[in-house]
Short mmCIF file of C-alpha atoms in Angstrom, two decimals:
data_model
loop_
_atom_site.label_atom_id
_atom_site.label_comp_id
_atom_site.label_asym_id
_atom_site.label_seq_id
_atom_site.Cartn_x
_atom_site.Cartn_y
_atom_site.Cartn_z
CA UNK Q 27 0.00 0.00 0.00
CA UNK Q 28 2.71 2.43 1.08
CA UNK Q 29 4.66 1.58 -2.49
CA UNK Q 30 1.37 1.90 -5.01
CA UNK Q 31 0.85 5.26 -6.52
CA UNK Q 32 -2.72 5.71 -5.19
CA UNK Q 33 -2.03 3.82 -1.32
CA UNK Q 34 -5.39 2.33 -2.11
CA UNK Q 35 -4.67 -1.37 -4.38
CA UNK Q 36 -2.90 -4.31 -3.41
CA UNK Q 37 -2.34 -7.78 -5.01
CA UNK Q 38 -4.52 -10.70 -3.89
CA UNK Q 39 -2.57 -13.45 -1.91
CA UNK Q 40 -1.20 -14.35 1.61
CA UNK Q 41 1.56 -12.17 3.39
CA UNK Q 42 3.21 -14.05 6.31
CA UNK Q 43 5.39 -11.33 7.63
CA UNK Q 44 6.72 -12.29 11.28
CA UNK Q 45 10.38 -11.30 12.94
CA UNK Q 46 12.93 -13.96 13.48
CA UNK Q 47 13.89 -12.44 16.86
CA UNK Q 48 11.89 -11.89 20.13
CA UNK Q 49 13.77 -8.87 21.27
CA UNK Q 50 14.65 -6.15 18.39
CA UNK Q 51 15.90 -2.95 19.19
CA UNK Q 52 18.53 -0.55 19.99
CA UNK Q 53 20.16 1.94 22.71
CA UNK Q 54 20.84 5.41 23.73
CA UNK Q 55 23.33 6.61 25.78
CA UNK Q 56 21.54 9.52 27.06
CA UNK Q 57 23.42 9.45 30.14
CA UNK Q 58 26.70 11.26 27.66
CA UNK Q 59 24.48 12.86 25.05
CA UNK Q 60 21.73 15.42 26.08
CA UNK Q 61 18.31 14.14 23.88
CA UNK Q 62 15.39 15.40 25.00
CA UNK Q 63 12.61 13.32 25.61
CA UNK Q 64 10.25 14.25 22.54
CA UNK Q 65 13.22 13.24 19.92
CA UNK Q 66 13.23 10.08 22.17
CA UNK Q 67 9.89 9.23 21.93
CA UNK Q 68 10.46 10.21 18.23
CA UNK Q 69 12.69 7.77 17.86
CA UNK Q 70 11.10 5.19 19.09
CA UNK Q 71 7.93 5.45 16.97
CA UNK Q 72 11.01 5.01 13.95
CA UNK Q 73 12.18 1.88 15.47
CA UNK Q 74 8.37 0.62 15.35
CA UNK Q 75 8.13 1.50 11.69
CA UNK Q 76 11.01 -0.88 11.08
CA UNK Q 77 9.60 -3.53 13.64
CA UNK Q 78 11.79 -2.77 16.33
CA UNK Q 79 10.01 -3.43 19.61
CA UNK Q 80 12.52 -2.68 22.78
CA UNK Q 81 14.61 0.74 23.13
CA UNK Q 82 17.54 0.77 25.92
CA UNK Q 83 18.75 3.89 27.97
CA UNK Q 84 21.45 3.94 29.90
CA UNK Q 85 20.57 6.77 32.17
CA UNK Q 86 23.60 7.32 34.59
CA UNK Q 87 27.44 7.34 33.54
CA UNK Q 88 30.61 9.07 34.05
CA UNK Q 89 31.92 12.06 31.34
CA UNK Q 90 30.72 13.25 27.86
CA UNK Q 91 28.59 16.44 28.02
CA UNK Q 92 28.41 16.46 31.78
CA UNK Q 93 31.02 14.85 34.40
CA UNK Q 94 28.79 12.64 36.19
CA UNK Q 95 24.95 12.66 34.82
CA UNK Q 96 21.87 10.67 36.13
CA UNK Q 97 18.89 12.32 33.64
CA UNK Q 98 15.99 11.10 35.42
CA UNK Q 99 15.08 12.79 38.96
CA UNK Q 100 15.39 11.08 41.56
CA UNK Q 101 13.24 12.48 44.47
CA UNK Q 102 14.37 10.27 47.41
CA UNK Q 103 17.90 11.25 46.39
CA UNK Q 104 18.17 14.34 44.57
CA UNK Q 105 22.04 14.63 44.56
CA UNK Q 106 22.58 12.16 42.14
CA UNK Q 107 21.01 15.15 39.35
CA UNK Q 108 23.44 17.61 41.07
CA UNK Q 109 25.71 17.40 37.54
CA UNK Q 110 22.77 17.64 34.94
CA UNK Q 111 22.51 21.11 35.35
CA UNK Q 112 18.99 21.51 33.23
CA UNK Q 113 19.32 18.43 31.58
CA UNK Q 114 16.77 16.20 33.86
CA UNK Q 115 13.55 14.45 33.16
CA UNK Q 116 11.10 14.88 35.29
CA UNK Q 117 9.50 11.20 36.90
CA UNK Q 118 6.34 12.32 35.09
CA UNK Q 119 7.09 13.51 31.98
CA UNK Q 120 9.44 10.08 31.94
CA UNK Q 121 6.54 7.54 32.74
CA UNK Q 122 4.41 9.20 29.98
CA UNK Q 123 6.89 8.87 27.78
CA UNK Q 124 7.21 5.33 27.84
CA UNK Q 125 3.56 4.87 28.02
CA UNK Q 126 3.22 6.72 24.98
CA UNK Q 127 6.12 4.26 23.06
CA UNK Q 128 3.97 0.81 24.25
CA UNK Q 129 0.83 2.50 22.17
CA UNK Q 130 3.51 1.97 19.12
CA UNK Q 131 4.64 -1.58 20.66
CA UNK Q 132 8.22 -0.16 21.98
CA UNK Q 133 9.20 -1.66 25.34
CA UNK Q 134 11.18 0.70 27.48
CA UNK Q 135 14.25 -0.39 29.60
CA UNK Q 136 16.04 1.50 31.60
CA UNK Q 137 19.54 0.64 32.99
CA UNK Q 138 20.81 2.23 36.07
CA UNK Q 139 24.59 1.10 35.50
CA UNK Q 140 26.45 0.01 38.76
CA UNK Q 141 28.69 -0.92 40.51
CA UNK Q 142 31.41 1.07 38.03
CA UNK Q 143 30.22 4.20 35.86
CA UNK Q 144 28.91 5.14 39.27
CA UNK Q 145 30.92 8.38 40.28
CA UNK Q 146 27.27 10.45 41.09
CA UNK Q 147 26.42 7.63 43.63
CA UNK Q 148 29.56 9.44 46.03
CA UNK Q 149 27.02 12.66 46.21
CA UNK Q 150 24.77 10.64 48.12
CA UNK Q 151 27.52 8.61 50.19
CA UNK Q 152 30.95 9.16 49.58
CA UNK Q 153 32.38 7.10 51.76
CA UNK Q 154 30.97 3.66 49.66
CA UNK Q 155 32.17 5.24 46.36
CA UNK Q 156 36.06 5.07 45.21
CA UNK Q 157 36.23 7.38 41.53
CA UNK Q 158 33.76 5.92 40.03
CA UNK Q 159 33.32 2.69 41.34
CA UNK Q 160 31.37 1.63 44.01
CA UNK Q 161 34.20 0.13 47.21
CA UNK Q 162 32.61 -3.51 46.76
CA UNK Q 163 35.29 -4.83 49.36
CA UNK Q 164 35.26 -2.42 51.90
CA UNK Q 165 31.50 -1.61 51.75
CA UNK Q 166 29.38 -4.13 49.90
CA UNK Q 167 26.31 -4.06 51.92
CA UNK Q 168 25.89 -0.19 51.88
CA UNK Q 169 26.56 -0.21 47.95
CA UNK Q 170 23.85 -2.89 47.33
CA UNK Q 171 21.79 -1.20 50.01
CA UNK Q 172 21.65 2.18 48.23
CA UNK Q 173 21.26 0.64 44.54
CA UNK Q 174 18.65 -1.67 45.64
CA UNK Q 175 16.85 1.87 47.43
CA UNK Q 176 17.32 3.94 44.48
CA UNK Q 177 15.65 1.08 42.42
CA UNK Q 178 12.93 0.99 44.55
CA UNK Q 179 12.53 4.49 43.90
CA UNK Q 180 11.86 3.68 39.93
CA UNK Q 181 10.35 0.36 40.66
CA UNK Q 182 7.81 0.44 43.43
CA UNK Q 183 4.19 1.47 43.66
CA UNK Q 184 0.72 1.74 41.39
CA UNK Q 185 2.23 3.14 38.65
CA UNK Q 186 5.99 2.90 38.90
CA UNK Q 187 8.81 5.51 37.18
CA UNK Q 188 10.10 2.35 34.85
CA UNK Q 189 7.06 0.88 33.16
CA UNK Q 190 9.00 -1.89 31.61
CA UNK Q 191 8.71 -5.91 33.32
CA UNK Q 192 12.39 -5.62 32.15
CA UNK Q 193 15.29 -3.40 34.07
CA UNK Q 194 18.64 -3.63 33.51
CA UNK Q 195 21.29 -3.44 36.40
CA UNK Q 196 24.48 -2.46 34.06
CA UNK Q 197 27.22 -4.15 35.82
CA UNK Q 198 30.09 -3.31 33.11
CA UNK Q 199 33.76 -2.47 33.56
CA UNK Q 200 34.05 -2.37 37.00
CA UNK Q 201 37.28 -2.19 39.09
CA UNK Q 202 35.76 -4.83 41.52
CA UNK Q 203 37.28 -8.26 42.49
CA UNK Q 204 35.98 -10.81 40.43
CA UNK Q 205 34.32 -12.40 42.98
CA UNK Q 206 32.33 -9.23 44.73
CA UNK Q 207 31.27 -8.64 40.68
CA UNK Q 208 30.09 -12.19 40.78
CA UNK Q 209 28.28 -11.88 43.73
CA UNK Q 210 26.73 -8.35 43.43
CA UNK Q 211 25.48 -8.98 39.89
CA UNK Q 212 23.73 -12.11 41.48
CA UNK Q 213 22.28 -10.71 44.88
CA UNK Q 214 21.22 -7.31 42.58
CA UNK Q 215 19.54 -9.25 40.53
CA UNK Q 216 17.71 -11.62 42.37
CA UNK Q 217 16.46 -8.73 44.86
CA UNK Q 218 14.55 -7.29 41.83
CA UNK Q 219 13.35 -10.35 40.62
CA UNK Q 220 11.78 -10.74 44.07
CA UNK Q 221 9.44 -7.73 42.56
CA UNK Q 222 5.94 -8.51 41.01
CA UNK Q 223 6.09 -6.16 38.11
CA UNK Q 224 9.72 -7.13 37.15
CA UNK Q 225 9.74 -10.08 35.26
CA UNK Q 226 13.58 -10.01 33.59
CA UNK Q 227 16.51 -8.54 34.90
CA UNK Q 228 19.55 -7.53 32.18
CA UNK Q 229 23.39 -6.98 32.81
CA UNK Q 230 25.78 -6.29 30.79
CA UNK Q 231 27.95 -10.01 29.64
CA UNK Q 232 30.66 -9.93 31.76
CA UNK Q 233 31.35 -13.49 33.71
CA UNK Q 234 33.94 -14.90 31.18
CA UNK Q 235 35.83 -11.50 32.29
CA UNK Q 236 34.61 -11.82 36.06
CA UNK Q 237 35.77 -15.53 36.00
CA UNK Q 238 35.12 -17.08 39.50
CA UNK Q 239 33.63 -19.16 41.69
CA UNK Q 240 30.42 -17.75 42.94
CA UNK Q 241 27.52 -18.43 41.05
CA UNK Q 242 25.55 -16.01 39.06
CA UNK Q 243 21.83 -17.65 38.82
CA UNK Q 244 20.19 -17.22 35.08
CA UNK Q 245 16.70 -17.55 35.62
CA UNK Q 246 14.67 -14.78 34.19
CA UNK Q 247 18.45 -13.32 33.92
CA UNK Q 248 19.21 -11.92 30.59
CA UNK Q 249 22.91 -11.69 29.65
CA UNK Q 250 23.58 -8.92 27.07
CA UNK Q 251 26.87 -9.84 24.88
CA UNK Q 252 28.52 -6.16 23.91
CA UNK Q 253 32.10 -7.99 24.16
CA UNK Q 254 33.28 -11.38 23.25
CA UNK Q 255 36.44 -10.99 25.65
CA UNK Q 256 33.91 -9.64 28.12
CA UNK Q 257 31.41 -12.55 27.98
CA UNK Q 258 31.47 -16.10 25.56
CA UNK Q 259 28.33 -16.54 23.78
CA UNK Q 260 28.68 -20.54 24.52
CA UNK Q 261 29.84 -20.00 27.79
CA UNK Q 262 26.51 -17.91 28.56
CA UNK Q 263 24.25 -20.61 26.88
CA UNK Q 264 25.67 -23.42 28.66
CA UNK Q 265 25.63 -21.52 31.91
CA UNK Q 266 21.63 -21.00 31.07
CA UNK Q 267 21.46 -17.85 30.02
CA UNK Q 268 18.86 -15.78 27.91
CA UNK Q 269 21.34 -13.85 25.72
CA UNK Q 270 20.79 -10.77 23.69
CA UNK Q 271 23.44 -10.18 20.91
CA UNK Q 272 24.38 -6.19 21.13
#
């Protein structure tokens, strides 16, 4: 219809038009690269023209346009904006904009990225946070305290901040001890799982890097290869893994 002249004829027969992937989509770093959230939502409508069905943001990181940026507020801890200057989405006008993207069939996920790319988490308590890690050996049960509070922020009542059954813990280059990695990723994880409206958790592929003994369960965990040296695609399927191919 969209190719004939008139957008009105179209030959008689069957169309069988279905994706060969479950999960199609894409990211944006808008944690580095101010976007506001109308050319966001734009862009998602785009990626539903071409089928796409899941958009990523990474919302929190460490340089490009501002030192140390977390976009969306955070009302239970408002330092982690402090570096965003004007660049920070209201919880509203974020939640509407996600609502408006599953009218088009776009699934929202948002990543809060942690333990490394972390440096805003030391406005709230620096004492946990070493450059832009979180101190994993000297302080693991404040770190996963505060992540697993600030998640609840996003996650938690009627109509939560992240609308998505997925959410995606980040977990990527990280100065941590291979075991504390392990074992964060894990306990993260499973605490959010432990949620009703959070079916799937995501992290970044990692364990072939973080090679160790604790074990990282992988139900309803979705390991996300951006790295071969990072994370074996075999080694993730054998371990049980859901994997997404970034």
């Amino acid at each position: 219809l969209y190719q004939e002249t008139t957008h009105s004829l179209i030959p008689k027969g069957y169309i069988r038009d279905y994706p060969e992937y479950e999960l199609r989509g894409g990211m944006m770093d808008v944690a580095r690269k101010y976007f506001s959230l109308d050319y966001i939502e734009e862009m998602g409508k785009y990626m539903s023209w071409f089928k796409l069905n899941t958009l990523s943001l990474h919302i929190n990181d460490c340089g490009g346009e501002y030192p140390n940026s977390f976009v969306v507020e955070s009302k239970k801890y408002p330092q982690l904006n402090l570096n965003n200057g004007e660049y920070v989405w209201s919880q509203d006008d974020y939640r509407q904009m996600q609502k408006n993207l599953k009218e088009y069939g776009v699934n929202v996920i948002t990543e809060i990225d942690t333990p490394g790319h972390a440096a805003m988490f030391g406005n709230v308590d620096s004492t946990i946070v070493n450059g832009a890690n979180f101190d994993l050996s000297g302080h693991y049960d404040e770190s996963l305290a505060l992540v697993e509070d600030v998640f609840d922020e996003f996650l938690d009542g009627e109509d939560p901040v992240f609308q998505s059954a997925y959410v995606h813990i980040g977990t990527d280059e990280s100065a941590n001890t291979n075991e504390n990695m392990r074992r964060y990723i894990n306990d993260l994880a499973q605490y959010l799982l432990g949620k009703d409206n959070v079916d799937k958790v995501v992290f970044w592929g990692n364990l072939t890097y973080y090679y160790g003994e604790t074990t990282v369960n992988s139900e309803n965990v979705v390991n996300q290869i951006w790295d071969s040296a990072d994370q074996r695609v075999d080694e993730a399927l054998d371990a049980g893994f859901d994997v997404i191919n970034s």
